[in-house]
Coordinates of C-alpha atoms (C1' of nucleotides) in Angstrom, one line a residue:
Chain A
M1 CA 59.3 116.6 112.3
D2 CA 61.3 113.5 111.7
R3 CA 62.1 113.7 108.0
Q4 CA 62.6 110.0 107.6
Q5 CA 61.7 110.0 104.0
T6 CA 64.5 107.7 102.7
H7 CA 63.2 107.2 99.3
C8 CA 64.9 104.4 97.5
C9 CA 64.9 103.8 93.8
G10 CA 65.9 100.8 91.8
A11 CA 69.2 99.8 90.1
R12 CA 69.1 102.5 87.4
V13 CA 72.7 103.4 88.0
D14 CA 75.2 104.7 85.4
C15 CA 78.6 104.2 86.9
A16 CA 80.4 105.1 83.6
N17 CA 79.2 108.7 83.9
C18 CA 79.4 109.0 87.6
G19 CA 81.1 112.2 88.8
I20 CA 82.9 110.5 91.6
R21 CA 84.2 107.6 89.8
P22 CA 87.8 108.8 89.6
I23 CA 88.0 109.0 93.4
A24 CA 85.7 106.2 94.6
I25 CA 86.3 102.5 94.6
C26 CA 85.0 102.1 91.1
G27 CA 87.8 104.3 89.8
A28 CA 90.2 101.5 88.8
L29 CA 87.8 99.3 87.1
A30 CA 87.8 98.3 83.4
P31 CA 84.6 98.7 81.5
I32 CA 83.5 95.1 81.9
A33 CA 83.9 95.1 85.6
L34 CA 82.3 98.5 85.8
G35 CA 79.3 97.2 84.0
K36 CA 79.0 94.4 86.5
L37 CA 79.4 96.9 89.3
A38 CA 76.6 99.0 87.9
A39 CA 74.4 95.9 87.7
I40 CA 74.6 95.3 91.4
A41 CA 74.5 99.0 92.4
G42 CA 71.4 100.7 93.8
S43 CA 70.9 104.3 94.7
R44 CA 69.7 105.7 98.0
R45 CA 68.7 109.2 99.0
V46 CA 68.5 110.3 102.6
D47 CA 67.3 113.7 103.8
A48 CA 69.4 115.8 106.1
G49 CA 69.0 114.6 109.6
A50 CA 67.8 111.1 108.7
Q51 CA 69.7 107.9 109.3
L52 CA 71.4 105.8 106.6
I53 CA 72.5 103.0 108.9
Q54 CA 72.3 102.2 112.5
E55 CA 74.9 100.6 114.8
G56 CA 74.1 97.0 115.6
E57 CA 71.9 96.4 112.5
P58 CA 73.0 93.5 110.3
A59 CA 75.6 94.9 107.9
E60 CA 74.0 94.0 104.6
D61 CA 75.0 97.0 102.5
I62 CA 78.1 98.9 101.7
F63 CA 77.6 102.4 100.4
T64 CA 79.7 104.9 98.5
L65 CA 78.6 108.5 99.2
T66 CA 78.1 110.4 95.9
E67 CA 76.5 113.6 97.1
G68 CA 76.3 115.5 100.3
M69 CA 77.8 115.0 103.7
L70 CA 77.3 112.1 106.1
K71 CA 78.4 111.8 109.7
I72 CA 79.3 108.4 111.3
Y73 CA 79.2 108.1 115.1
K74 CA 79.1 105.8 118.0
L75 CA 76.8 106.2 121.0
M76 CA 77.2 105.3 124.7
P77 CA 74.2 103.9 126.5
D78 CA 73.7 107.2 128.4
G79 CA 73.7 109.1 125.1
R80 CA 77.2 110.5 124.9
R81 CA 78.2 110.5 121.3
Q82 CA 81.5 110.4 119.4
I83 CA 81.4 111.3 115.8
T84 CA 84.2 109.3 114.2
G85 CA 84.1 111.0 110.8
F86 CA 82.4 113.4 108.4
L87 CA 82.2 111.7 105.0
I88 CA 82.2 113.4 101.6
P89 CA 81.6 112.2 98.1
G90 CA 83.8 109.2 97.3
D91 CA 84.0 107.9 100.8
L92 CA 82.8 104.5 101.8
V93 CA 80.2 103.6 104.5
G94 CA 80.0 100.3 106.2
L95 CA 83.6 99.1 105.6
A96 CA 84.5 98.5 109.2
Y97 CA 82.3 95.7 110.5
G98 CA 81.8 92.2 111.7
D99 CA 78.3 91.0 110.9
S100 CA 76.7 94.2 112.2
Y101 CA 77.5 97.8 111.6
I102 CA 79.7 99.1 114.3
Y103 CA 78.6 102.7 113.9
S104 CA 75.5 104.7 112.9
A105 CA 75.5 107.1 109.9
E106 CA 73.2 110.1 109.6
A107 CA 73.0 112.6 106.8
V108 CA 74.3 116.0 107.6
T109 CA 72.9 117.4 104.3
D110 CA 70.6 115.7 101.9
I111 CA 72.7 112.9 100.5
V112 CA 72.8 110.4 97.6
A113 CA 74.7 107.1 98.1
C114 CA 75.4 104.2 95.9
R115 CA 74.3 101.0 97.6
F116 CA 75.9 97.5 97.1
R117 CA 74.7 94.4 98.8
R118 CA 77.7 93.2 100.7
S119 CA 77.3 89.7 99.4
N120 CA 77.2 90.9 95.8
L121 CA 80.3 93.1 96.3
L122 CA 82.2 90.2 97.8
A123 CA 81.3 88.0 94.9
L124 CA 82.4 90.6 92.4
M125 CA 85.6 91.0 94.3
T126 CA 86.6 87.3 93.7
D127 CA 86.4 87.9 89.9
H128 CA 87.9 91.4 90.0
P129 CA 90.7 91.6 92.6
E130 CA 91.4 95.2 91.6
L131 CA 88.2 96.1 93.3
E132 CA 89.4 94.5 96.6
H133 CA 92.7 96.2 96.1
R134 CA 90.9 99.5 95.9
L135 CA 89.0 98.8 99.0
L136 CA 92.1 97.9 100.9
S137 CA 93.7 101.1 99.9
R138 CA 90.7 103.0 101.1
A139 CA 90.8 101.2 104.4
G140 CA 94.4 102.1 104.8
N141 CA 93.5 105.8 104.3
E142 CA 90.7 105.5 106.8
L143 CA 93.0 103.9 109.3
A144 CA 95.5 106.7 108.9
A145 CA 92.8 109.3 109.5
A146 CA 91.6 107.4 112.5
Q147 CA 95.0 107.4 114.0
A148 CA 95.4 111.1 113.4
Q149 CA 92.1 111.6 115.1
M150 CA 93.2 109.5 118.1
L151 CA 96.2 111.9 118.5
L152 CA 93.8 114.8 118.4
L153 CA 91.4 113.4 120.9
G154 CA 94.0 112.1 123.3
R155 CA 96.6 114.8 123.3
K156 CA 95.5 118.1 121.7
T157 CA 94.0 121.2 123.4
A158 CA 90.7 122.6 122.4
R159 CA 92.4 125.3 120.3
E160 CA 94.5 122.7 118.5
R161 CA 91.5 120.5 117.9
V162 CA 89.5 123.2 116.3
A163 CA 92.4 124.4 114.2
S164 CA 93.2 120.9 113.0
F165 CA 89.6 120.3 112.2
L166 CA 89.4 123.4 110.0
L167 CA 92.6 122.7 108.3
G168 CA 91.7 119.1 107.7
L169 CA 88.3 120.0 106.2
A170 CA 89.9 122.7 104.0
E171 CA 92.4 120.2 102.7
R172 CA 89.8 117.5 102.0
R173 CA 87.5 119.8 100.2
G174 CA 90.3 121.6 98.4
T175 CA 89.2 125.0 99.7
K176 CA 91.9 127.7 99.3
T177 CA 92.8 130.3 101.9
G178 CA 90.6 133.3 101.7
E179 CA 87.8 131.4 100.1
P180 CA 84.7 130.7 102.1
M181 CA 84.3 127.0 103.1
P182 CA 80.9 125.5 103.8
L183 CA 80.5 124.1 107.2
P184 CA 77.3 122.0 106.8
M185 CA 77.4 120.4 110.3
N186 CA 76.2 122.3 113.4
R187 CA 78.3 123.2 116.5
G188 CA 77.1 120.1 118.3
D189 CA 78.4 117.8 115.6
I190 CA 81.7 119.6 115.6
A191 CA 81.9 119.2 119.4
D192 CA 81.1 115.5 119.2
F193 CA 83.7 115.0 116.6
L194 CA 86.4 116.9 118.5
G195 CA 85.6 115.5 122.0
L196 CA 84.5 118.9 123.2
T197 CA 81.3 120.7 124.2
I198 CA 79.3 123.0 122.0
E199 CA 80.3 125.9 124.2
T200 CA 84.0 125.3 123.9
V201 CA 83.8 125.0 120.1
S202 CA 81.8 128.3 120.0
R203 CA 84.2 130.1 122.3
T204 CA 87.3 128.8 120.4
L205 CA 85.9 129.8 117.0
T206 CA 85.1 133.3 118.5
L207 CA 88.7 133.6 119.8
M208 CA 90.1 132.6 116.4
R209 CA 87.9 135.1 114.7
K210 CA 89.0 137.9 117.1
A211 CA 92.6 136.9 116.5
G212 CA 92.1 137.3 112.8
L213 CA 92.7 133.6 111.9
I214 CA 89.3 133.1 110.4
I215 CA 86.1 134.9 109.3
L216 CA 82.7 133.5 110.2
P217 CA 80.4 135.0 107.5
D218 CA 77.5 132.9 108.9
K219 CA 77.2 129.9 111.1
H220 CA 77.5 127.5 108.2
S221 CA 80.7 128.8 106.6
V222 CA 84.2 129.7 107.6
T223 CA 87.0 131.5 105.7
I224 CA 90.6 130.8 106.7
T225 CA 92.3 134.2 106.5
D226 CA 95.7 133.4 108.2
L227 CA 96.7 129.9 107.2
A228 CA 100.2 130.1 108.8
S229 CA 98.8 131.0 112.2
L230 CA 96.1 128.4 112.0
R231 CA 98.7 125.8 111.2
A232 CA 100.8 127.0 114.1
A233 CA 97.7 126.7 116.3
S234 CA 97.0 123.2 115.3
G235 CA 100.0 121.8 117.1
D236 CA 101.7 120.1 114.2
Chain B
M1 CA 122.1 102.0 127.3
D2 CA 120.3 102.0 124.0
R3 CA 119.6 98.3 123.4
Q4 CA 119.3 98.8 119.7
Q5 CA 120.5 95.3 119.0
T6 CA 118.0 94.5 116.3
H7 CA 119.5 91.4 115.1
C8 CA 118.1 90.3 111.8
C9 CA 118.4 86.8 110.3
G10 CA 117.8 85.6 106.8
A11 CA 114.8 84.0 105.2
R12 CA 114.8 80.8 107.1
V13 CA 111.1 81.0 107.9
D14 CA 108.8 78.0 108.4
C15 CA 105.3 79.3 107.9
A16 CA 103.7 75.9 107.8
N17 CA 104.7 75.3 111.5
C18 CA 104.1 78.9 112.7
G19 CA 102.2 79.1 115.9
I20 CA 100.3 82.2 114.9
R21 CA 99.3 81.0 111.4
P22 CA 95.6 80.3 112.3
I23 CA 95.2 83.9 113.4
A24 CA 97.5 85.9 111.1
I25 CA 97.1 86.8 107.5
C26 CA 98.8 83.6 106.4
G27 CA 95.9 81.6 108.0
A28 CA 93.8 81.2 104.9
L29 CA 96.5 80.2 102.5
A30 CA 96.7 76.9 100.7
P31 CA 100.1 75.1 100.9
I32 CA 101.4 76.5 97.6
A33 CA 100.7 80.1 98.4
L34 CA 102.1 79.5 101.9
G35 CA 105.3 78.3 100.4
K36 CA 105.6 81.4 98.3
L37 CA 104.8 83.5 101.4
A38 CA 107.6 81.7 103.3
A39 CA 109.9 82.4 100.5
I40 CA 109.5 86.2 100.8
A41 CA 109.3 86.3 104.6
G42 CA 112.1 87.4 106.8
S43 CA 112.4 87.4 110.6
R44 CA 113.2 90.3 112.7
R45 CA 113.9 90.4 116.5
V46 CA 113.8 93.7 118.4
D47 CA 114.7 94.1 122.1
A48 CA 112.3 95.7 124.5
G49 CA 112.5 99.4 124.2
A50 CA 113.9 99.5 120.7
Q51 CA 112.2 100.7 117.6
L52 CA 110.8 98.5 114.8
I53 CA 109.7 101.3 112.5
Q54 CA 109.7 105.1 112.7
E55 CA 107.0 107.5 111.5
G56 CA 108.0 109.2 108.3
E57 CA 110.4 106.6 107.1
P58 CA 109.7 105.0 103.7
A59 CA 107.2 102.2 104.3
E60 CA 109.2 99.3 102.7
D61 CA 108.2 96.5 105.0
I62 CA 105.0 95.1 106.5
F63 CA 105.4 93.0 109.6
T64 CA 103.3 90.4 111.4
L65 CA 104.1 90.2 115.0
T66 CA 104.8 86.6 116.1
E67 CA 106.0 87.0 119.7
G68 CA 105.9 89.7 122.3
M69 CA 104.1 93.1 122.5
L70 CA 104.6 96.1 120.4
K71 CA 103.2 99.6 120.8
I72 CA 102.5 101.9 117.9
Y73 CA 102.3 105.6 118.4
K74 CA 102.3 109.1 116.9
L75 CA 104.3 112.0 118.3
M76 CA 103.7 115.8 118.2
P77 CA 106.6 118.1 117.6
D78 CA 106.7 119.0 121.3
G79 CA 106.9 115.4 122.3
R80 CA 103.3 114.7 123.3
R81 CA 102.6 111.1 122.4
Q82 CA 99.5 109.1 121.5
I83 CA 99.8 105.4 121.6
T84 CA 97.3 104.2 119.0
G85 CA 97.6 100.5 119.8
F86 CA 99.3 97.7 121.7
L87 CA 99.9 94.8 119.2
I88 CA 100.0 91.1 120.1
P89 CA 101.0 88.1 118.1
G90 CA 99.1 87.9 114.9
D91 CA 98.7 91.6 114.5
L92 CA 100.0 93.5 111.4
V93 CA 102.3 96.5 111.5
G94 CA 102.6 98.9 108.7
L95 CA 99.2 98.4 107.1
A96 CA 98.1 102.0 107.3
Y97 CA 100.3 104.1 105.1
G98 CA 100.9 106.1 102.1
D99 CA 104.5 105.9 101.0
S100 CA 105.8 106.4 104.5
Y101 CA 104.9 105.0 107.8
I102 CA 102.4 107.1 109.5
Y103 CA 103.3 105.9 113.0
S104 CA 106.3 104.6 114.9
A105 CA 106.5 101.2 116.5
E106 CA 108.5 100.3 119.6
A107 CA 108.9 96.9 121.3
V108 CA 107.2 96.8 124.7
T109 CA 108.8 93.4 125.4
D110 CA 111.4 91.6 123.3
I111 CA 109.6 90.7 120.1
V112 CA 109.8 88.6 117.0
A113 CA 108.1 89.7 113.8
C114 CA 107.8 88.3 110.3
R115 CA 108.9 90.8 107.7
F116 CA 107.6 91.1 104.2
R117 CA 108.8 93.6 101.6
R118 CA 105.8 95.5 100.7
S119 CA 106.5 95.1 97.0
N120 CA 106.8 91.3 97.3
L121 CA 103.6 91.1 99.3
L122 CA 101.8 93.2 96.7
A123 CA 103.1 91.0 93.9
L124 CA 102.0 87.9 95.8
M125 CA 98.6 89.3 96.4
T126 CA 97.9 89.6 92.6
D127 CA 98.4 85.8 92.3
H128 CA 96.6 85.0 95.6
P129 CA 93.6 87.3 96.1
E130 CA 92.7 85.4 99.3
L131 CA 95.8 87.0 100.9
E132 CA 94.5 90.5 100.0
H133 CA 91.1 89.4 101.3
R134 CA 92.6 88.5 104.6
L135 CA 94.4 91.8 104.8
L136 CA 91.2 93.7 104.1
S137 CA 89.4 91.8 106.9
R138 CA 92.3 92.7 109.3
A139 CA 92.0 96.3 108.2
G140 CA 88.3 96.2 109.0
N141 CA 89.0 94.9 112.5
E142 CA 91.6 97.6 113.1
L143 CA 89.2 100.3 111.9
A144 CA 86.6 99.0 114.3
A145 CA 89.1 99.1 117.2
A146 CA 90.2 102.6 116.2
Q147 CA 86.6 103.8 116.3
A148 CA 86.1 102.3 119.7
Q149 CA 89.2 104.0 120.9
M150 CA 88.0 107.4 119.5
L151 CA 84.9 107.0 121.6
L152 CA 87.0 106.3 124.6
L153 CA 89.3 109.2 124.0
G154 CA 86.7 111.7 123.1
R155 CA 83.9 110.8 125.5
K156 CA 84.9 108.6 128.4
T157 CA 86.0 109.6 131.9
A158 CA 89.4 108.5 133.3
R159 CA 87.7 105.7 135.3
E160 CA 85.8 104.4 132.2
R161 CA 89.0 104.5 130.1
V162 CA 91.0 102.5 132.6
A163 CA 88.1 100.0 133.0
S164 CA 87.7 99.7 129.2
F165 CA 91.4 99.2 128.8
L166 CA 91.6 96.3 131.3
L167 CA 88.5 94.6 129.8
G168 CA 89.8 95.0 126.3
L169 CA 93.2 93.6 127.1
A170 CA 91.6 90.7 129.0
E171 CA 89.4 89.9 126.1
R172 CA 92.1 90.0 123.5
R173 CA 94.4 87.9 125.6
G174 CA 91.7 85.5 126.6
T175 CA 92.5 86.0 130.3
K176 CA 89.7 84.8 132.6
T177 CA 88.4 86.6 135.6
G178 CA 90.4 85.8 138.7
E179 CA 93.4 84.8 136.6
P180 CA 96.4 87.2 136.7
M181 CA 97.0 89.1 133.4
P182 CA 100.4 90.3 132.4
L183 CA 100.6 94.1 131.9
P184 CA 103.9 94.4 130.1
M185 CA 103.7 98.1 129.3
N186 CA 104.4 100.7 132.0
R187 CA 102.1 103.3 133.4
G188 CA 103.4 106.0 131.0
D189 CA 102.4 103.8 128.1
I190 CA 99.0 103.2 129.5
A191 CA 98.6 106.9 130.1
D192 CA 99.6 107.7 126.5
F193 CA 97.2 105.1 125.2
L194 CA 94.3 106.4 127.2
G195 CA 94.9 110.1 126.8
L196 CA 95.6 110.6 130.5
T197 CA 98.6 111.3 132.7
I198 CA 100.7 108.7 134.6
E199 CA 99.3 110.1 137.9
T200 CA 95.7 109.7 136.8
V201 CA 96.3 106.1 135.7
S202 CA 98.0 105.3 138.9
R203 CA 95.3 106.9 141.1
T204 CA 92.5 105.2 139.1
L205 CA 94.1 101.8 139.4
T206 CA 94.5 102.3 143.2
L207 CA 90.9 103.3 143.5
M208 CA 89.8 100.2 141.6
R209 CA 92.0 98.1 143.8
K210 CA 90.6 99.6 147.0
A211 CA 87.0 99.1 145.6
G212 CA 87.8 95.4 145.1
L213 CA 87.5 95.4 141.3
I214 CA 91.1 94.3 140.7
I215 CA 94.2 93.1 142.4
L216 CA 97.6 94.4 141.5
P217 CA 100.0 91.6 142.5
D218 CA 102.9 93.6 141.1
K219 CA 103.3 96.5 138.7
H220 CA 103.3 94.3 135.6
S221 CA 100.2 92.3 136.3
V222 CA 96.5 92.7 137.2
T223 CA 93.8 90.3 138.2
I224 CA 90.2 91.2 137.5
T225 CA 88.3 90.1 140.6
D226 CA 84.9 91.7 139.9
L227 CA 84.1 91.6 136.2
A228 CA 80.6 92.8 136.5
S229 CA 81.6 96.0 138.4
L230 CA 84.5 96.6 136.0
R231 CA 82.1 96.3 133.1
A232 CA 79.7 98.7 134.8
A233 CA 82.6 101.1 135.3
S234 CA 83.6 101.0 131.7
G235 CA 80.5 102.9 130.6
D236 CA 79.2 100.4 128.0
Chain C
dC1 C1' 55.1 141.4 110.2
dC2 C1' 55.3 139.1 114.5
dG3 C1' 56.4 135.5 117.5
dC4 C1' 58.4 131.3 118.0
dC5 C1' 62.0 128.0 118.0
dG6 C1' 66.3 125.8 117.3
dC7 C1' 70.8 127.0 117.3
dA8 C1' 74.7 129.8 118.7
dT9 C1' 77.0 132.9 121.8
dT10 C1' 78.5 134.6 126.1
dG11 C1' 79.1 134.7 131.1
dA12 C1' 79.9 132.8 135.8
dC13 C1' 81.2 129.2 138.3
dC14 C1' 82.9 124.3 139.2
dC15 C1' 85.4 120.1 139.0
dA16 C1' 87.9 116.2 136.8
dT17 C1' 92.2 115.9 135.6
dG18 C1' 96.7 118.0 134.9
dT19 C1' 100.9 119.8 137.2
dC20 C1' 104.4 119.9 140.4
dA21 C1' 106.7 117.8 144.1
dA22 C1' 107.9 114.5 147.6
dC23 C1' 108.4 109.9 148.7
dG24 C1' 108.4 104.6 148.0
dT25 C1' 110.3 100.6 146.1
dG26 C1' 112.5 97.0 143.7
dA27 C1' 116.0 95.7 140.4
dA28 C1' 120.6 96.4 138.7
dT29 C1' 125.3 97.7 139.8
dG30 C1' 129.7 98.2 141.8
Chain D
dC1 C1' 125.7 95.6 151.2
dA2 C1' 125.1 100.4 149.9
dT3 C1' 123.9 103.2 146.0
dT4 C1' 121.6 104.5 142.2
dC5 C1' 118.0 104.8 139.1
dA6 C1' 113.8 104.1 136.8
dC7 C1' 109.3 103.7 137.8
dG8 C1' 105.2 104.1 140.6
dT9 C1' 102.4 106.2 144.2
dT10 C1' 100.5 109.8 146.8
dG11 C1' 99.5 114.6 148.1
dA12 C1' 98.6 119.6 147.4
dC13 C1' 97.3 122.7 144.2
dA14 C1' 96.2 124.8 139.5
dT15 C1' 93.5 125.1 135.4
dG16 C1' 91.3 124.0 130.9
dG17 C1' 87.3 122.9 129.7
dG18 C1' 82.7 121.4 131.4
dT19 C1' 78.1 122.8 133.3
dC20 C1' 74.4 125.7 134.0
dA21 C1' 72.0 129.7 132.7
dA22 C1' 70.9 133.9 130.3
dT23 C1' 70.8 136.2 126.0
dG24 C1' 71.1 136.8 120.9
dC25 C1' 69.8 135.8 116.3
dG26 C1' 68.0 134.2 112.0
dG27 C1' 64.5 131.5 109.5
dC28 C1' 59.8 129.9 109.3
dG29 C1' 54.8 129.5 110.0
dG30 C1' 50.8 131.9 110.9

DNA sequence: CCGCCGCATTGACCCATGTCAACGTGAATG
DNA sequence: CATTCACGTTGACATGGGTCAATGCGGCGG
């Protein structure tokens, strides 16, 4: 039942031909630095539903997601969960930390991630400050996203949250209006990301569908049909 | 009425004798680098209630708060506000950005901040990577705080939010149990930070006072009298 | 092909928190 | 000293979204 098969292969990593290089932290590196990066990189595959990292574990690795979708979340002792982000290829995992991870990460779809030992990456950064620069810029983006999400969670209505979520996802994925967008996470994940319940997410999507803002071809895709109205519904 | 007197003096800044140096970004710098930092630093005072930066303005400066308390927040077009943080001396302002500030900052008390032109700071970072390192570590901390706040906003009850807020503030300020803690922000600010209304904050504080968890000597201070119960009430 | 099972939808009802309104209270002002 | 004003508290009531429960539905194993 628990597909915990997190098969892990060695350091056969070819950064130079990596599809996500332009957008990931490796993007700005000159060939020499890139070679060194490749030398310390490992690859890790995780099946949908399995964990990549766990809150509280020693934060030894930093990952760059290269394929699939990952959700990062925090839990309360009684099981309440807040998903703080859905990560797509190019995103970093394990950046925000002390000595231990401060959130857990679970694969939404099957994923592939590039693994770096934190200590190796730190060492490489001292020789190649542009790597650290890139990391800082990523962190700034994440911070901006986190603040937008705080506004959503603290002040938006259910309708505004769902609309903002769909718009944000479409923008990040570059999906155009009228084009179906994959929605790999389930309703429970969306609810835990938006600070709502499954039922409210479901009802809100149904209302939007009936109002002609979206089409729901099946439960793992959406098509935005009325971008202007969806924007208006998002509250900003 | 509008105390917009944001008097701004020149670059007479003495980083070497700065009280917050150990905790701010300047902490890790060797004397030479510190001298260069001082050379590009300016000082800025802002009266309580006045703005330091405004969302959407070009992000030319980065500040380190040296005295007082600052709140950073985002607004929705209809005026709903989410305060994303209360900053204390040592904290950075303006780190999360693209070309423009992505939040506004307003002084809660009279404040003093150290100002750096972003371009100057970027240039200095290329010579002194340890500065960038320090910035990255700060960004990581902010990200961790943001994620904790998302959990609070998305999943905690009003009582848990208020308890978490008081505990978090006490921890950051190093206030001990039984010792009065200044609460410079007003109830509206607390509400907008916790995603609640003024009334709910007020009622919740009253309930906690009646339950003997806290004392409210006046409206700008709290004393935590029962730390264990307050922790239990915070939900984690 | 059938039956099961996990997920999603829908409905009925409830409650934590928001809204609206009255009233305190203390600091600033004339 | 009286007045005002901003802020906070308290109360009564409304409601958005949560909870609980029934039903639908599509994919998968036997």
